[in-house]
mmCIF file of C-alpha atoms in Angstrom:
data_model
loop_
_atom_site.group_PDB
_atom_site.id
_atom_site.type_symbol
_atom_site.label_atom_id
_atom_site.label_comp_id
_atom_site.label_asym_id
_atom_site.label_seq_id
_atom_site.Cartn_x
_atom_site.Cartn_y
_atom_site.Cartn_z
ATOM 1 C CA MET A 138 2.461 -7.266 -12.300
ATOM 2 C CA LYS A 139 -0.668 -4.915 -13.338
ATOM 3 C CA PHE A 140 -2.081 -2.261 -10.647
ATOM 4 C CA GLU A 141 -5.571 -3.779 -11.226
ATOM 5 C CA GLU A 142 -3.451 -7.588 -10.433
ATOM 6 C CA PHE A 143 -2.016 -6.278 -7.320
ATOM 7 C CA LYS A 144 -5.587 -4.255 -6.039
ATOM 8 C CA ASN A 145 -7.205 -7.921 -5.966
ATOM 9 C CA LEU A 146 -4.452 -9.467 -4.461
ATOM 10 C CA VAL A 147 -4.792 -6.370 -1.457
ATOM 11 C CA LYS A 148 -8.255 -7.363 -1.469
ATOM 12 C CA HIS A 149 -7.724 -11.280 -0.412
ATOM 13 C CA GLY A 150 -5.664 -10.107 2.664
ATOM 14 C CA MET A 151 -1.908 -10.661 0.464
ATOM 15 C CA GLU A 152 0.475 -8.769 2.096
ATOM 16 C CA TYR A 153 3.173 -6.248 0.599
ATOM 17 C CA ASN A 154 6.616 -4.264 1.099
ATOM 18 C CA PHE A 155 8.138 -1.459 -1.706
ATOM 19 C CA PHE A 156 9.893 1.382 -2.040
ATOM 20 C CA VAL A 157 8.855 5.303 -2.179
ATOM 21 C CA GLU A 158 11.561 7.400 -2.755
ATOM 22 C CA GLY A 159 13.553 5.249 -0.943
ATOM 23 C CA LYS A 160 11.823 4.402 2.044
ATOM 24 C CA GLU A 161 10.127 1.709 2.302
ATOM 25 C CA TYR A 162 6.523 1.457 3.326
ATOM 26 C CA TRP A 163 4.165 -2.303 3.590
ATOM 27 C CA ILE A 164 0.684 -2.626 3.346
ATOM 28 C CA SER A 165 -0.933 -5.200 5.553
ATOM 29 C CA TYR A 166 -4.167 -6.139 7.389
ATOM 30 C CA ASN A 167 -5.879 -7.936 9.579
ATOM 31 C CA SER A 168 -9.034 -7.737 11.500
ATOM 32 C CA ASP A 169 -9.485 -4.366 11.338
ATOM 33 C CA GLY A 170 -8.087 -3.192 8.312
ATOM 34 C CA PHE A 171 -6.210 -2.992 5.812
ATOM 35 C CA TYR A 172 -2.837 -0.384 7.219
ATOM 36 C CA LEU A 173 -0.286 1.528 4.938
ATOM 37 C CA THR A 174 2.641 1.815 6.658
ATOM 38 C CA ARG A 175 5.726 3.845 6.354
ATOM 39 C CA VAL A 176 8.567 1.589 8.210
ATOM 40 C CA GLU A 177 11.069 4.151 9.623
ATOM 41 C CA ASP A 178 8.953 6.257 11.508
ATOM 42 C CA GLU A 179 5.965 3.249 12.014
ATOM 43 C CA PHE A 180 3.258 6.041 10.255
ATOM 44 C CA THR A 181 -0.419 3.876 9.796
ATOM 45 C CA GLN A 182 -2.999 5.378 7.429
ATOM 46 C CA GLU A 183 -6.010 2.546 8.228
ATOM 47 C CA PHE A 184 -8.672 1.958 5.712
ATOM 48 C CA SER A 185 -12.050 0.181 6.545
ATOM 49 C CA SER A 186 -11.142 -1.928 3.689
ATOM 50 C CA SER A 187 -8.667 -2.413 0.868
ATOM 51 C CA GLU A 188 -10.912 -0.402 -1.176
ATOM 52 C CA ASN A 189 -11.300 2.632 1.120
ATOM 53 C CA LEU A 190 -6.766 1.815 1.091
ATOM 54 C CA PHE A 191 -6.530 2.977 -2.532
ATOM 55 C CA ALA A 192 -9.502 5.527 -2.671
ATOM 56 C CA LYS A 193 -7.871 7.326 0.189
ATOM 57 C CA ALA A 194 -3.923 6.312 0.932
ATOM 58 C CA ARG A 195 -1.525 9.027 0.688
ATOM 59 C CA ILE A 196 2.294 8.545 -0.230
ATOM 60 C CA ASN A 197 3.421 12.380 -0.501
ATOM 61 C CA GLY A 198 0.069 13.541 -1.541
ATOM 62 C CA LYS A 199 -0.243 10.453 -4.205
ATOM 63 C CA SER A 200 -3.277 7.549 -4.776
ATOM 64 C CA LEU A 201 -1.313 3.699 -5.011
ATOM 65 C CA GLU A 202 -2.257 4.415 -8.193
ATOM 66 C CA GLN A 203 -0.709 7.888 -9.656
ATOM 67 C CA LEU A 204 2.827 6.488 -8.416
ATOM 68 C CA TRP A 205 2.125 2.416 -9.484
ATOM 69 C CA SER A 206 4.704 2.981 -12.045
ATOM 70 C CA THR A 207 7.302 4.369 -9.912
ATOM 71 C CA ILE A 208 7.189 2.423 -7.146
ATOM 72 C CA GLU A 209 9.543 -0.928 -6.686
ATOM 73 C CA GLN A 210 9.420 -4.032 -5.511
ATOM 74 C CA TYR A 211 10.668 -5.032 -2.109
ATOM 75 C CA CYS A 212 13.397 -7.935 -2.577
#
């Protein structure tokens, strides 16, 4: 999947589990906003829109777009 397609799916409410450096993360959505959560300790970053999530979310100081080529999809 290309990154732009991924962004569009998340924008429309798709939830997504994935791994970065062996740690599981989860993008979720509800009526209050969009969330990026590190599963192991439930550390959550909260955003008002998917655009804000993709602009401001960070894992190890990097954006999701910067990490895209290294993200392992959840099976």
